[in-house]
PDB file of C-alpha atoms in Angstrom:
ATOM      1  CA  UNK A  22       7.713  10.473  19.998  1.00 52.00           C
ATOM      2  CA  UNK A  23       3.976   9.951  20.362  1.00 64.00           C
ATOM      3  CA  UNK A  24       2.697   6.372  19.946  1.00 63.00           C
ATOM      4  CA  UNK A  25       0.194   7.471  17.297  1.00 77.00           C
ATOM      5  CA  UNK A  26       2.971   8.631  14.953  1.00 86.00           C
ATOM      6  CA  UNK A  27       3.887   5.028  14.113  1.00 92.00           C
ATOM      7  CA  UNK A  28       1.491   4.442  11.251  1.00 92.00           C
ATOM      8  CA  UNK A  29       0.791   4.986   7.564  1.00 94.00           C
ATOM      9  CA  UNK A  30       0.109   8.689   7.117  1.00 95.00           C
ATOM     10  CA  UNK A  31      -1.395   8.704   3.625  1.00 96.00           C
ATOM     11  CA  UNK A  32      -2.617   6.321   0.928  1.00 97.00           C
ATOM     12  CA  UNK A  33      -2.953   7.012  -2.768  1.00 97.00           C
ATOM     13  CA  UNK A  34      -4.500   4.899  -5.554  1.00 97.00           C
ATOM     14  CA  UNK A  35      -3.818   5.219  -9.262  1.00 95.00           C
ATOM     15  CA  UNK A  36      -6.369   7.709 -10.567  1.00 93.00           C
ATOM     16  CA  UNK A  37      -6.043   6.693 -14.222  1.00 90.00           C
ATOM     17  CA  UNK A  38      -7.393   3.194 -13.591  1.00 92.00           C
ATOM     18  CA  UNK A  39     -10.909   1.873 -13.138  1.00 91.00           C
ATOM     19  CA  UNK A  40     -12.224   1.099  -9.655  1.00 95.00           C
ATOM     20  CA  UNK A  41     -10.265   3.887  -7.974  1.00 96.00           C
ATOM     21  CA  UNK A  42     -12.573   3.875  -4.929  1.00 97.00           C
ATOM     22  CA  UNK A  43     -12.071   0.128  -4.456  1.00 97.00           C
ATOM     23  CA  UNK A  44      -8.287   0.563  -4.722  1.00 98.00           C
ATOM     24  CA  UNK A  45      -8.380   3.366  -2.137  1.00 98.00           C
ATOM     25  CA  UNK A  46     -10.452   1.172   0.196  1.00 98.00           C
ATOM     26  CA  UNK A  47      -7.942  -1.682  -0.121  1.00 98.00           C
ATOM     27  CA  UNK A  48      -5.010   0.616   0.672  1.00 98.00           C
ATOM     28  CA  UNK A  49      -6.825   2.086   3.680  1.00 98.00           C
ATOM     29  CA  UNK A  50      -7.700  -1.374   4.964  1.00 98.00           C
ATOM     30  CA  UNK A  51      -4.086  -2.541   4.620  1.00 98.00           C
ATOM     31  CA  UNK A  52      -2.812   0.586   6.400  1.00 96.00           C
ATOM     32  CA  UNK A  53      -5.245   0.080   9.254  1.00 96.00           C
ATOM     33  CA  UNK A  54      -4.482  -3.626   9.613  1.00 97.00           C
ATOM     34  CA  UNK A  55      -0.688  -3.171   9.852  1.00 96.00           C
ATOM     35  CA  UNK A  56      -0.880  -0.297  12.350  1.00 94.00           C
ATOM     36  CA  UNK A  57      -0.454  -2.466  15.509  1.00 95.00           C
ATOM     37  CA  UNK A  58       2.696  -4.016  14.022  1.00 94.00           C
ATOM     38  CA  UNK A  59       3.998  -0.587  13.078  1.00 93.00           C
ATOM     39  CA  UNK A  60       3.519   0.676  16.639  1.00 94.00           C
ATOM     40  CA  UNK A  61       5.288  -2.370  18.059  1.00 95.00           C
ATOM     41  CA  UNK A  62       8.242  -1.980  15.668  1.00 94.00           C
ATOM     42  CA  UNK A  63       8.206   1.826  15.802  1.00 93.00           C
ATOM     43  CA  UNK A  64       7.843   2.149  12.036  1.00 92.00           C
ATOM     44  CA  UNK A  65       6.474   5.146  10.166  1.00 93.00           C
ATOM     45  CA  UNK A  66       5.445   5.250   6.525  1.00 95.00           C
ATOM     46  CA  UNK A  67       4.516   8.571   5.007  1.00 95.00           C
ATOM     47  CA  UNK A  68       2.775   7.183   1.901  1.00 97.00           C
ATOM     48  CA  UNK A  69       1.438   3.826   0.730  1.00 98.00           C
ATOM     49  CA  UNK A  70       0.794   4.179  -2.978  1.00 98.00           C
ATOM     50  CA  UNK A  71      -0.623   1.869  -5.619  1.00 98.00           C
ATOM     51  CA  UNK A  72       1.639   1.227  -8.582  1.00 97.00           C
ATOM     52  CA  UNK A  73       1.441  -0.897 -11.723  1.00 97.00           C
ATOM     53  CA  UNK A  74       5.018  -1.710 -12.760  1.00 96.00           C
ATOM     54  CA  UNK A  75       5.997  -3.216 -16.110  1.00 95.00           C
ATOM     55  CA  UNK A  76       7.627  -6.182 -14.373  1.00 96.00           C
ATOM     56  CA  UNK A  77       4.927  -8.801 -13.729  1.00 95.00           C
ATOM     57  CA  UNK A  78       6.821 -10.239 -10.757  1.00 95.00           C
ATOM     58  CA  UNK A  79       7.231  -6.963  -8.832  1.00 97.00           C
ATOM     59  CA  UNK A  80       4.557  -6.809  -6.115  1.00 97.00           C
ATOM     60  CA  UNK A  81       5.916  -4.085  -3.848  1.00 97.00           C
ATOM     61  CA  UNK A  82       8.694  -1.599  -3.354  1.00 96.00           C
ATOM     62  CA  UNK A  83      10.069   0.175  -0.277  1.00 95.00           C
ATOM     63  CA  UNK A  84      11.376   3.616  -1.252  1.00 96.00           C
ATOM     64  CA  UNK A  85      13.841   5.521   0.939  1.00 94.00           C
ATOM     65  CA  UNK A  86      13.574   3.345   4.073  1.00 88.00           C
ATOM     66  CA  UNK A  87       9.799   3.523   4.326  1.00 83.00           C
ATOM     67  CA  UNK A  88       9.246   7.072   3.225  1.00 92.00           C
ATOM     68  CA  UNK A  89       7.017   5.514   0.582  1.00 96.00           C
ATOM     69  CA  UNK A  90       5.775   1.968   0.069  1.00 97.00           C
ATOM     70  CA  UNK A  91       4.401   1.041  -3.349  1.00 98.00           C
ATOM     71  CA  UNK A  92       2.021  -1.903  -3.713  1.00 98.00           C
ATOM     72  CA  UNK A  93       0.739  -3.650  -6.804  1.00 98.00           C
ATOM     73  CA  UNK A  94      -2.989  -4.141  -6.294  1.00 98.00           C
ATOM     74  CA  UNK A  95      -3.967  -5.269  -9.803  1.00 97.00           C
ATOM     75  CA  UNK A  96      -3.127  -8.371 -11.796  1.00 97.00           C
ATOM     76  CA  UNK A  97      -0.533  -8.093 -14.583  1.00 96.00           C
ATOM     77  CA  UNK A  98      -2.277  -7.980 -17.941  1.00 93.00           C
ATOM     78  CA  UNK A  99      -5.682  -7.358 -16.309  1.00 94.00           C
ATOM     79  CA  UNK A 100      -5.635  -3.963 -14.568  1.00 94.00           C
ATOM     80  CA  UNK A 101      -9.361  -4.166 -13.803  1.00 95.00           C
ATOM     81  CA  UNK A 102      -8.892  -7.191 -11.504  1.00 97.00           C
ATOM     82  CA  UNK A 103      -7.391  -6.963  -8.026  1.00 98.00           C
ATOM     83  CA  UNK A 104      -5.144  -9.481  -6.301  1.00 98.00           C
ATOM     84  CA  UNK A 105      -6.758 -11.183  -3.303  1.00 98.00           C
ATOM     85  CA  UNK A 106      -6.591  -8.947  -0.234  1.00 98.00           C
ATOM     86  CA  UNK A 107      -4.451 -11.458   1.703  1.00 98.00           C
ATOM     87  CA  UNK A 108      -1.824 -11.358  -1.051  1.00 97.00           C
ATOM     88  CA  UNK A 109      -1.664  -7.550  -0.959  1.00 98.00           C
ATOM     89  CA  UNK A 110      -1.455  -7.573   2.844  1.00 97.00           C
ATOM     90  CA  UNK A 111       1.346 -10.142   2.701  1.00 97.00           C
ATOM     91  CA  UNK A 112       3.336  -7.910   0.365  1.00 96.00           C
ATOM     92  CA  UNK A 113       2.933  -4.973   2.730  1.00 95.00           C
TER      93      UNK A 113
END
C-alpha cells in the first residue's frame, strides 16, 4: 500500500454551530499534525468529525476501528468556545 494512504482522508465540522470555519481549521490542523505518526503506525482514518455529545466527559470516540474518529472541539455548556488546541490534539 502506498505510504500516502496512511492519513486522515476527510474532516467534517458541525454545520449547525457558530464558528464552523474555525472548527474546520482545527480539524485540518489536527489531521495534518498526526500524519507522521499515522504513517509510522500504518493507520488510516477515513473521517475525523466534530461532535458535541450530551456527556460532558466524552472528548472523543473511535468508531469501527478508525473508520471514523469523533472529537469534541467545544466546551460543554458553551458551544461557542473551543477547547485549547493541545487538548483536542491529545484526544486525537
